[in-house]
Short mmCIF file of C-alpha atoms and ligand atoms in Angstrom, two decimals:
data_model
loop_
_atom_site.label_atom_id
_atom_site.label_comp_id
_atom_site.label_asym_id
_atom_site.label_seq_id
_atom_site.Cartn_x
_atom_site.Cartn_y
_atom_site.Cartn_z
CA MET A 1 115.95 150.33 120.90
CA SER A 2 116.67 148.88 117.25
CA ARG A 3 117.91 146.05 116.53
CA PRO A 4 120.96 145.52 113.79
CA MET A 5 119.97 144.67 110.64
CA PRO A 6 122.01 141.33 109.73
CA THR A 7 124.39 141.76 107.09
CA ILE A 8 124.98 139.14 104.29
CA VAL A 9 128.04 137.45 105.15
CA ARG A 10 128.13 134.84 102.12
CA ALA A 11 126.06 134.42 99.00
CA THR A 12 126.49 131.36 96.62
CA VAL A 13 125.18 130.41 93.19
CA THR A 14 124.98 126.69 92.31
CA PRO A 15 124.27 125.54 88.96
CA ILE A 16 122.24 122.13 88.71
CA LEU A 17 120.71 120.32 86.21
CA ILE A 18 117.20 118.78 86.27
CA SER A 19 115.57 116.02 84.53
CA ASP A 20 113.13 116.63 82.29
CA PRO A 21 110.36 114.92 80.09
CA PRO A 22 110.21 114.92 76.37
CA LEU A 23 107.75 117.70 76.84
CA LEU A 24 106.77 119.35 73.15
CA ASN A 25 106.04 122.92 72.77
CA VAL A 26 105.53 125.09 69.27
CA LEU A 27 110.03 125.29 68.78
CA GLY A 28 110.22 121.96 69.89
CA VAL A 29 111.12 119.28 72.68
CA HIS A 30 112.55 119.50 76.21
CA GLN A 31 116.00 118.64 76.57
CA PRO A 32 116.54 114.81 78.99
CA TYR A 33 118.40 118.02 81.43
CA THR A 34 117.41 121.30 82.03
CA PRO A 35 119.38 123.89 83.93
CA ARG A 36 118.48 125.95 87.29
CA SER A 37 120.45 127.87 89.52
CA ILE A 38 119.98 127.64 93.59
CA VAL A 39 120.86 130.68 95.20
CA GLU A 40 121.91 130.73 99.16
CA ILE A 41 122.38 133.91 101.07
CA GLU A 42 123.64 133.48 104.60
CA THR A 43 124.10 136.24 106.93
CA ASP A 44 126.48 137.28 110.46
CA THR A 45 123.61 135.39 112.84
CA GLY A 46 123.74 131.97 110.75
CA VAL A 47 120.73 132.13 109.28
CA VAL A 48 120.76 130.93 105.37
CA GLY A 49 117.68 131.62 102.97
CA ILE A 50 117.25 129.89 99.31
CA GLY A 51 116.18 131.31 95.99
CA GLU A 52 115.98 129.62 92.68
CA THR A 53 115.70 130.76 89.27
CA TYR A 54 116.70 130.15 85.59
CA GLY A 55 120.40 128.36 85.24
CA ASP A 56 120.87 129.37 81.70
CA SER A 57 124.54 130.71 81.02
CA ASP A 58 123.60 134.25 80.53
CA TYR A 59 121.36 133.74 84.13
CA LEU A 60 124.44 132.49 85.78
CA ALA A 61 126.97 134.99 84.51
CA VAL A 62 124.49 137.84 86.46
CA ALA A 63 123.72 135.95 89.28
CA ARG A 64 127.79 134.93 90.03
CA ALA A 65 128.33 138.83 89.78
CA LEU A 66 125.92 139.78 91.97
CA ALA A 67 126.73 136.93 94.34
CA LYS A 68 130.13 138.39 94.87
CA THR A 69 128.55 142.04 95.25
CA VAL A 70 125.79 141.31 97.65
CA VAL A 71 128.07 140.61 100.46
CA GLY A 72 128.46 143.05 103.29
CA ARG A 73 125.10 144.66 102.97
CA PRO A 74 122.09 144.57 104.97
CA LEU A 75 119.86 141.84 104.12
CA THR A 76 116.88 144.11 104.04
CA SER A 77 118.36 146.06 101.08
CA LEU A 78 116.60 144.56 98.60
CA ASN A 79 115.61 147.74 96.37
CA GLY A 80 118.80 148.23 95.76
CA LEU A 81 119.46 144.56 94.30
CA SER A 82 118.63 145.60 90.58
CA ASP A 83 120.65 148.80 90.38
CA LEU A 84 123.69 146.41 91.83
CA ALA A 85 122.97 143.71 89.78
CA TYR A 86 122.44 145.88 86.44
CA GLU A 87 126.47 147.59 87.87
CA SER A 88 128.02 143.96 88.82
CA ALA A 89 127.22 142.54 85.51
CA GLY A 90 128.31 145.49 83.69
CA LEU A 91 124.88 145.72 81.86
CA THR A 92 122.58 148.50 81.13
CA VAL A 93 118.94 148.49 80.78
CA GLU A 94 119.07 150.73 77.31
CA ALA A 95 121.49 147.75 75.62
CA GLY A 96 120.07 144.17 74.99
CA LYS A 97 116.64 145.60 73.82
CA GLU A 98 116.20 142.78 71.36
CA PHE A 99 112.89 141.06 70.61
CA ASP A 100 112.95 137.41 70.36
CA PRO A 101 109.54 136.67 68.85
CA ALA A 102 110.03 132.81 69.06
CA GLY A 103 111.17 133.14 72.62
CA LEU A 104 109.00 131.60 74.58
CA ARG A 105 109.06 133.92 77.70
CA GLY A 106 108.46 137.02 75.11
CA SER A 107 110.93 139.60 74.96
CA ARG A 108 114.58 139.02 75.95
CA THR A 109 115.85 142.20 77.64
CA ASN A 110 118.62 142.87 80.10
CA GLU A 111 116.04 144.14 82.13
CA LYS A 112 114.18 141.08 82.06
CA LEU A 113 117.89 139.10 82.49
CA ILE A 114 118.73 141.16 85.53
CA ARG A 115 115.11 141.26 86.96
CA SER A 116 115.09 137.08 86.86
CA VAL A 117 118.39 136.90 88.31
CA VAL A 118 117.52 139.34 91.14
CA SER A 119 114.27 137.55 91.87
CA ALA A 120 116.18 134.78 93.07
CA PHE A 121 118.16 136.72 95.36
CA GLU A 122 115.17 138.78 96.97
CA VAL A 123 113.58 135.71 97.63
CA ALA A 124 116.47 134.15 99.61
CA SER A 125 116.86 137.49 101.40
CA LEU A 126 112.86 137.41 102.36
CA ASP A 127 113.79 133.56 103.40
CA ALA A 128 116.69 134.06 105.63
CA LEU A 129 114.39 137.39 107.32
CA GLY A 130 111.41 135.56 107.89
CA VAL A 131 113.69 132.65 109.30
CA THR A 132 115.28 135.71 111.47
CA LEU A 133 111.74 136.95 112.71
CA GLY A 134 109.97 134.05 112.86
CA LEU A 135 107.62 134.82 110.19
CA PRO A 136 106.26 133.19 107.06
CA VAL A 137 107.05 134.92 103.58
CA HIS A 138 103.68 135.63 103.18
CA ALA A 139 103.97 137.78 106.59
CA LEU A 140 106.41 139.77 105.17
CA LEU A 141 104.64 140.65 102.19
CA GLY A 142 101.61 141.87 104.20
CA GLY A 143 99.77 138.71 104.86
CA LYS A 144 98.02 135.97 103.17
CA VAL A 145 94.42 135.88 101.95
CA ARG A 146 94.11 132.55 101.50
CA ASP A 147 95.43 129.18 102.86
CA ARG A 148 95.50 127.03 99.50
CA VAL A 149 96.98 128.39 96.04
CA ASP A 150 95.11 126.72 93.31
CA TYR A 151 97.35 125.25 90.50
CA SER A 152 96.02 124.04 87.12
CA GLY A 153 97.36 120.74 85.72
CA TYR A 154 99.72 121.18 82.90
CA LEU A 155 99.15 118.86 80.03
CA PHE A 156 101.96 118.27 77.15
CA TYR A 157 101.97 116.50 73.89
CA ARG A 158 104.66 114.09 74.77
CA TRP A 159 106.60 111.40 73.64
CA ALA A 160 107.15 108.27 75.73
CA GLU A 161 110.97 108.61 75.92
CA HIS A 162 113.61 111.11 74.54
CA PRO A 163 115.06 109.75 71.54
CA VAL A 164 118.84 109.79 73.35
CA ASP A 165 120.42 107.25 75.10
CA ASP A 166 121.12 107.72 78.76
CA ALA A 167 118.30 109.81 79.34
CA PRO A 168 115.93 110.21 82.02
CA THR A 169 112.31 107.83 81.73
CA ASP A 170 108.87 108.04 83.15
CA THR A 171 105.81 106.00 83.19
CA TRP A 172 103.69 109.00 81.82
CA GLY A 173 103.79 107.54 77.92
CA ALA A 174 102.97 109.06 74.77
CA ALA A 175 100.36 111.73 74.59
CA LEU A 176 100.12 112.58 70.52
CA ASP A 177 96.37 112.69 70.30
CA PRO A 178 93.06 113.56 71.94
CA GLU A 179 92.96 110.20 73.40
CA GLY A 180 96.67 110.36 74.57
CA ILE A 181 95.88 114.16 76.17
CA VAL A 182 92.70 113.24 78.09
CA ARG A 183 94.67 109.88 79.68
CA GLN A 184 97.29 112.20 80.79
CA ALA A 185 94.78 114.81 82.17
CA GLN A 186 92.91 111.84 83.66
CA ARG A 187 96.46 110.80 85.64
CA PHE A 188 97.19 114.35 86.51
CA ALA A 189 93.10 114.50 88.42
CA ASP A 190 93.85 111.20 89.95
CA ASP A 191 97.24 111.58 91.53
CA TYR A 192 97.03 115.69 91.99
CA GLY A 193 93.39 116.13 92.23
CA PHE A 194 93.64 119.16 89.69
CA THR A 195 90.10 120.98 88.73
CA SER A 196 91.51 123.14 85.92
CA PHE A 197 93.35 121.94 82.81
CA LYS A 198 96.13 124.00 80.51
CA LEU A 199 97.19 122.25 77.04
CA LYS A 200 100.36 123.35 75.87
CA GLY A 201 99.84 123.95 71.90
CA GLY A 202 101.31 124.83 68.94
CA VAL A 203 102.79 121.54 68.35
CA TYR A 204 100.38 120.41 65.56
CA GLU A 205 97.68 122.29 62.94
CA PRO A 206 95.35 124.29 65.36
CA GLU A 207 92.14 122.49 64.20
CA GLN A 208 94.16 119.15 65.65
CA GLU A 209 94.67 120.80 69.27
CA VAL A 210 90.78 122.18 68.85
CA ALA A 211 89.94 118.45 68.93
CA ALA A 212 92.05 117.61 72.09
CA ILE A 213 90.54 120.55 73.81
CA ARG A 214 87.17 119.09 72.80
CA ALA A 215 88.13 115.85 74.19
CA LEU A 216 89.11 117.25 77.34
CA ALA A 217 85.75 119.33 77.67
CA GLU A 218 83.78 115.87 76.76
CA ALA A 219 86.33 113.83 79.70
CA PHE A 220 86.16 116.68 82.18
CA PRO A 221 82.79 118.90 82.24
CA GLY A 222 82.99 122.05 83.18
CA TYR A 223 86.30 122.29 84.04
CA PRO A 224 87.82 125.09 82.99
CA LEU A 225 90.22 124.88 80.29
CA ARG A 226 93.44 126.86 78.50
CA LEU A 227 95.22 126.37 75.17
CA ASP A 228 98.61 127.94 75.22
CA PRO A 229 100.55 127.86 71.31
CA ASN A 230 103.03 130.32 72.63
CA GLY A 231 102.22 132.94 69.56
CA GLY A 232 102.39 129.65 67.31
CA TRP A 233 99.10 131.07 65.19
CA SER A 234 98.67 133.63 62.79
CA VAL A 235 95.94 136.13 63.45
CA ASP A 236 93.36 134.50 61.43
CA ALA A 237 94.32 131.06 62.82
CA GLY A 238 94.07 132.37 66.54
CA VAL A 239 90.45 133.72 65.34
CA ARG A 240 89.50 130.92 64.26
CA VAL A 241 90.52 128.79 66.86
CA ALA A 242 88.88 131.08 69.45
CA GLU A 243 85.62 131.16 67.24
CA GLU A 244 85.55 127.27 67.54
CA LEU A 245 86.28 127.00 71.27
CA GLY A 246 85.07 130.73 72.77
CA GLY A 247 82.70 128.88 75.05
CA LEU A 248 84.63 126.09 76.08
CA LEU A 249 88.08 127.85 77.00
CA GLU A 250 88.48 129.88 80.33
CA TYR A 251 91.19 131.79 77.95
CA LEU A 252 93.25 131.40 75.40
CA GLU A 253 97.08 131.70 75.84
CA ASP A 254 99.19 133.50 73.63
CA PRO A 255 97.45 132.67 70.37
CA THR A 256 99.65 134.60 68.50
CA THR A 257 102.88 137.17 69.34
CA GLY A 258 102.83 140.69 69.65
CA ILE A 259 100.40 143.01 71.49
CA ASP A 260 98.79 144.28 67.93
CA GLY A 261 98.28 140.57 66.79
CA MET A 262 96.76 139.94 70.40
CA ALA A 263 94.65 143.47 70.05
CA GLU A 264 93.58 141.80 66.81
CA VAL A 265 92.53 138.19 68.25
CA ARG A 266 90.36 139.87 70.87
CA ALA A 267 88.82 142.71 68.91
CA ARG A 268 87.87 140.42 66.59
CA THR A 269 86.63 137.85 68.36
CA GLY A 270 85.97 138.89 72.20
CA VAL A 271 87.69 136.31 73.71
CA MET A 272 89.68 136.22 76.80
CA LEU A 273 93.20 136.52 75.74
CA ALA A 274 96.12 135.71 78.33
CA THR A 275 100.03 136.04 78.04
CA ASN A 276 103.28 135.51 79.42
CA MET A 277 104.69 136.62 76.07
CA CYS A 278 103.65 139.69 75.27
CA VAL A 279 103.72 141.71 78.18
CA THR A 280 106.48 140.42 80.35
CA THR A 281 107.78 143.81 81.44
CA PHE A 282 106.71 146.85 83.12
CA GLY A 283 107.35 149.02 80.17
CA GLU A 284 105.03 146.96 77.89
CA ILE A 285 101.73 147.11 80.08
CA PRO A 286 100.69 150.76 78.81
CA GLU A 287 100.23 149.60 75.10
CA ALA A 288 99.05 146.24 75.86
CA PHE A 289 96.43 147.70 78.36
CA ALA A 290 95.50 150.81 75.82
CA LYS A 291 94.97 148.37 72.92
CA ASP A 292 93.15 145.56 74.96
CA ALA A 293 95.34 142.94 73.97
CA VAL A 294 95.78 140.95 77.26
CA GLN A 295 93.08 140.40 80.19
CA VAL A 296 94.53 138.00 82.04
CA VAL A 297 98.73 138.77 82.65
CA LEU A 298 99.99 135.48 83.68
CA SER A 299 102.85 136.58 85.83
CA ASP A 300 106.17 134.96 86.73
CA HIS A 301 107.75 136.24 89.81
CA HIS A 302 111.63 135.28 88.38
CA TYR A 303 111.32 137.55 85.12
CA TRP A 304 109.08 140.32 86.57
CA GLY A 305 111.58 140.59 89.37
CA GLY A 306 110.33 138.99 92.52
CA LEU A 307 107.45 138.60 94.90
CA GLN A 308 107.60 142.57 95.90
CA ALA A 309 107.55 143.36 91.92
CA THR A 310 104.75 140.87 91.64
CA ARG A 311 102.39 142.92 93.67
CA GLU A 312 102.97 146.03 92.22
CA LEU A 313 102.14 143.99 88.98
CA ALA A 314 98.85 143.02 90.62
CA ALA A 315 98.02 146.15 91.55
CA LEU A 316 98.65 147.79 88.13
CA CYS A 317 96.43 145.12 86.71
CA ARG A 318 93.84 145.42 89.43
CA THR A 319 93.87 149.41 88.46
CA HIS A 320 93.33 148.70 84.77
CA GLY A 321 90.54 145.50 85.27
CA VAL A 322 93.14 143.19 84.05
CA ALA A 323 93.32 139.74 85.92
CA LEU A 324 96.50 138.33 87.03
CA SER A 325 97.45 134.66 87.16
CA MET A 326 101.09 132.77 87.08
CA HIS A 327 103.40 131.57 84.44
CA SER A 328 105.87 128.70 84.98
CA ASN A 329 108.63 127.30 83.38
CA THR A 330 110.18 124.30 84.14
CA HIS A 331 111.35 124.51 88.26
CA LEU A 332 111.84 122.89 91.34
CA GLY A 333 110.11 123.31 95.26
CA VAL A 334 112.07 126.35 95.80
CA SER A 335 110.29 128.42 93.02
CA LEU A 336 106.96 126.52 94.26
CA ALA A 337 107.30 127.71 97.92
CA ALA A 338 108.12 131.44 96.33
CA MET A 339 105.25 131.37 94.05
CA THR A 340 102.59 130.14 96.67
CA HIS A 341 103.50 132.38 99.02
CA VAL A 342 103.25 135.22 96.80
CA ALA A 343 99.74 134.15 95.33
CA SER A 344 98.36 133.56 98.50
CA VAL A 345 98.68 137.83 99.38
CA ILE A 346 97.70 138.85 96.21
CA PRO A 347 93.58 139.30 97.13
CA ASP A 348 91.97 138.74 93.73
CA LEU A 349 93.70 135.77 92.22
CA GLU A 350 90.64 134.30 89.99
CA TYR A 351 92.79 131.72 87.98
CA ALA A 352 94.80 128.98 89.24
CA CYS A 353 98.62 129.27 88.43
CA ASP A 354 100.71 126.92 85.93
CA SER A 355 103.24 124.95 87.65
CA HIS A 356 105.65 122.50 85.32
CA ARG A 357 106.44 121.10 89.18
CA PRO A 358 104.25 117.73 88.43
CA TRP A 359 106.87 116.92 85.35
CA GLN A 360 109.75 117.00 87.92
CA THR A 361 110.95 113.61 89.75
CA GLU A 362 113.73 115.67 91.44
CA ASP A 363 114.31 118.44 93.83
CA VAL A 364 116.59 120.16 96.04
CA ILE A 365 114.12 120.74 99.20
CA THR A 366 113.76 117.74 101.95
CA GLU A 367 110.09 117.62 101.96
CA PRO A 368 108.92 118.26 97.99
CA HIS A 369 105.53 119.77 97.79
CA THR A 370 102.31 117.25 97.44
CA PHE A 371 99.44 118.84 95.24
CA LYS A 372 96.03 118.39 96.80
CA GLY A 373 92.68 118.73 95.26
CA GLY A 374 94.92 120.91 92.81
CA ALA A 375 96.38 122.78 95.43
CA ILE A 376 99.11 123.35 97.82
CA GLU A 377 98.97 124.96 101.12
CA VAL A 378 100.51 128.14 102.13
CA SER A 379 103.38 127.45 104.73
CA ASP A 380 103.24 128.92 107.75
CA ALA A 381 106.71 128.01 108.77
CA PRO A 382 108.88 130.99 109.28
CA GLY A 383 110.71 131.86 105.60
CA LEU A 384 109.62 130.21 102.44
CA GLY A 385 108.94 126.98 104.89
CA VAL A 386 110.94 124.64 102.81
CA THR A 387 114.39 123.05 103.95
CA LEU A 388 117.56 122.46 101.19
CA ASP A 389 118.21 119.32 100.66
CA ARG A 390 122.38 119.52 100.28
CA ASP A 391 122.95 115.90 99.16
CA ALA A 392 120.55 116.25 96.59
CA MET A 393 121.65 119.91 95.49
CA ALA A 394 124.94 118.41 95.20
CA ALA A 395 124.32 115.15 93.11
CA LEU A 396 122.61 117.77 90.75
CA HIS A 397 125.18 120.21 90.67
CA GLU A 398 127.69 117.13 89.85
CA ARG A 399 125.51 115.97 86.85
CA TRP A 400 125.89 120.00 85.78
CA VAL A 401 129.74 119.62 86.02
CA ARG A 402 129.51 116.28 84.22
CA LEU A 403 127.23 116.52 81.16
CA GLY A 404 128.28 120.31 80.49
CA VAL A 405 124.64 120.76 79.55
CA ARG A 406 124.61 125.05 79.80
CA ASP A 407 121.33 126.01 78.50
CA ARG A 408 117.67 125.12 77.74
CA ASP A 409 117.46 124.69 73.95
CA ASP A 410 113.81 123.20 72.73
CA VAL A 411 115.07 123.25 68.86
CA ALA A 412 118.60 121.64 69.47
CA ALA A 413 116.58 118.90 71.59
CA MET A 414 114.45 118.33 68.73
CA ARG A 415 117.12 117.85 65.90
CA LYS A 416 118.41 114.51 67.73
CA ALA A 417 114.69 113.09 66.71
CA ASP A 418 114.51 114.87 63.13
CA PRO A 419 118.25 116.21 61.76
CA THR A 420 116.43 118.41 59.54
CA TRP A 421 115.01 120.45 62.03
CA VAL A 422 115.42 124.15 62.29
CA GLN A 423 113.34 126.73 64.47
CA PRO A 424 109.94 127.55 62.89
CA PRO A 425 109.68 130.82 62.06
CA LEU A 426 106.20 132.14 63.49
CA PRO A 427 103.56 131.60 62.99
CA ARG A 428 104.32 128.69 62.64
CA TRP A 429 100.37 127.59 61.74
CA LYS A 430 98.51 129.83 59.54
O1 LIG B 1 107.69 124.13 78.71
O2 LIG B 1 107.55 124.13 76.90
C1 LIG B 1 107.36 124.47 77.83
C2 LIG B 1 106.20 126.07 77.89
O3 LIG B 1 106.03 126.51 76.62
C3 LIG B 1 107.10 127.39 78.48
O4 LIG B 1 108.62 126.78 77.94
C4 LIG B 1 106.66 128.28 78.49
O5 LIG B 1 107.23 129.33 78.59
O6 LIG B 1 105.28 127.47 80.07
C5 LIG B 1 105.31 128.73 79.42
C6 LIG B 1 104.12 128.98 78.83
O7 LIG B 1 103.21 129.18 79.16
O8 LIG B 1 104.63 129.90 77.61
MG1 LIG B 2 101.95 130.59 78.02
#
């Protein structure tokens, strides 16, 4: 006799603000606090699952609308979540197709917005389902093929402190030149055991960032290295860097914007190119793959629509001989747990995934993950294997209420240090 499906009796979305260091990128600098959303799904059997996603106002509005409409649905109705999200938010796929070339996450479309929100509801549902069945999330996705998932140390040019009062502080100090970047990498290697590094670029003239990569290669011989200016270079600058660094880089990430620009850098240099900007939705795949614009897709399970969608993406990539790895944005342990589960089930994951998590000093789970040997162990506990720390979440929510920061805005944050700062038009560096 089949058992009744658990039904969703409550869904809540809690916006939080998490502290963030002054990390620099092509647009500006991270704010002292950045928004995230925590989703909880409770079943009629009293099980609560959790998910996490972007927390900016447009995401939050869609998440709140979806939270109202999932109540009463079977926990396992995951394939209908996307249609429900469009309907409850009053959005359509066709509308909102705008390309924001300066956005660090590529196109901003309704589809991506919806998928990013759905991802947190899908993860929360899988967490609840796993707890109900006594199975880890990776088992619900077909089972892990590895026990540990490798992450790469994510290096940033940064200031020692935010240029505003009452901002969070940390002990990392400034990193504004090759020596500073090598020092940062050394601490990452010592504290977390990372054995590959990615440098966020687009901050200085490409030649200066080339010098930082050379310094890393010298300090960490044989370590895979990556450089990501978030589309901040012209095609010619991308070609120049690729030619100068070719042999030292595992891959070059989004040297320039757009499929055609990426395809040209690839055609002129043969260097491996990765992206979390020019291919961020399924619709962008056919043209990008046909033009050989991308050799590694950096999936972000949030904006691809969840863990099942990430597996679909992995299958598509495999079919076309394109590799898959993972992108990251500022996030906490719920997202890291979800990333680790899905990364554990993808057979051909050849590249260490990105994670901002080492930069975060706060979390909403009771036992934040620790990177050992640069990796996170895949949990076999039921569900995601993490427990929500309600007091911590309440404190971060209270901060969201009190400070009124609703969106991440790296340009506005930079203006606090330089009142003349405006969003740099891309390419920032020719
Ligand atoms: O955190 O500044 C940052 C990054 O630039 C982030 O926003 C990007 O989305 O990490 C991301 C990337 O790989 O492009
Ligand atoms: Mg990137």
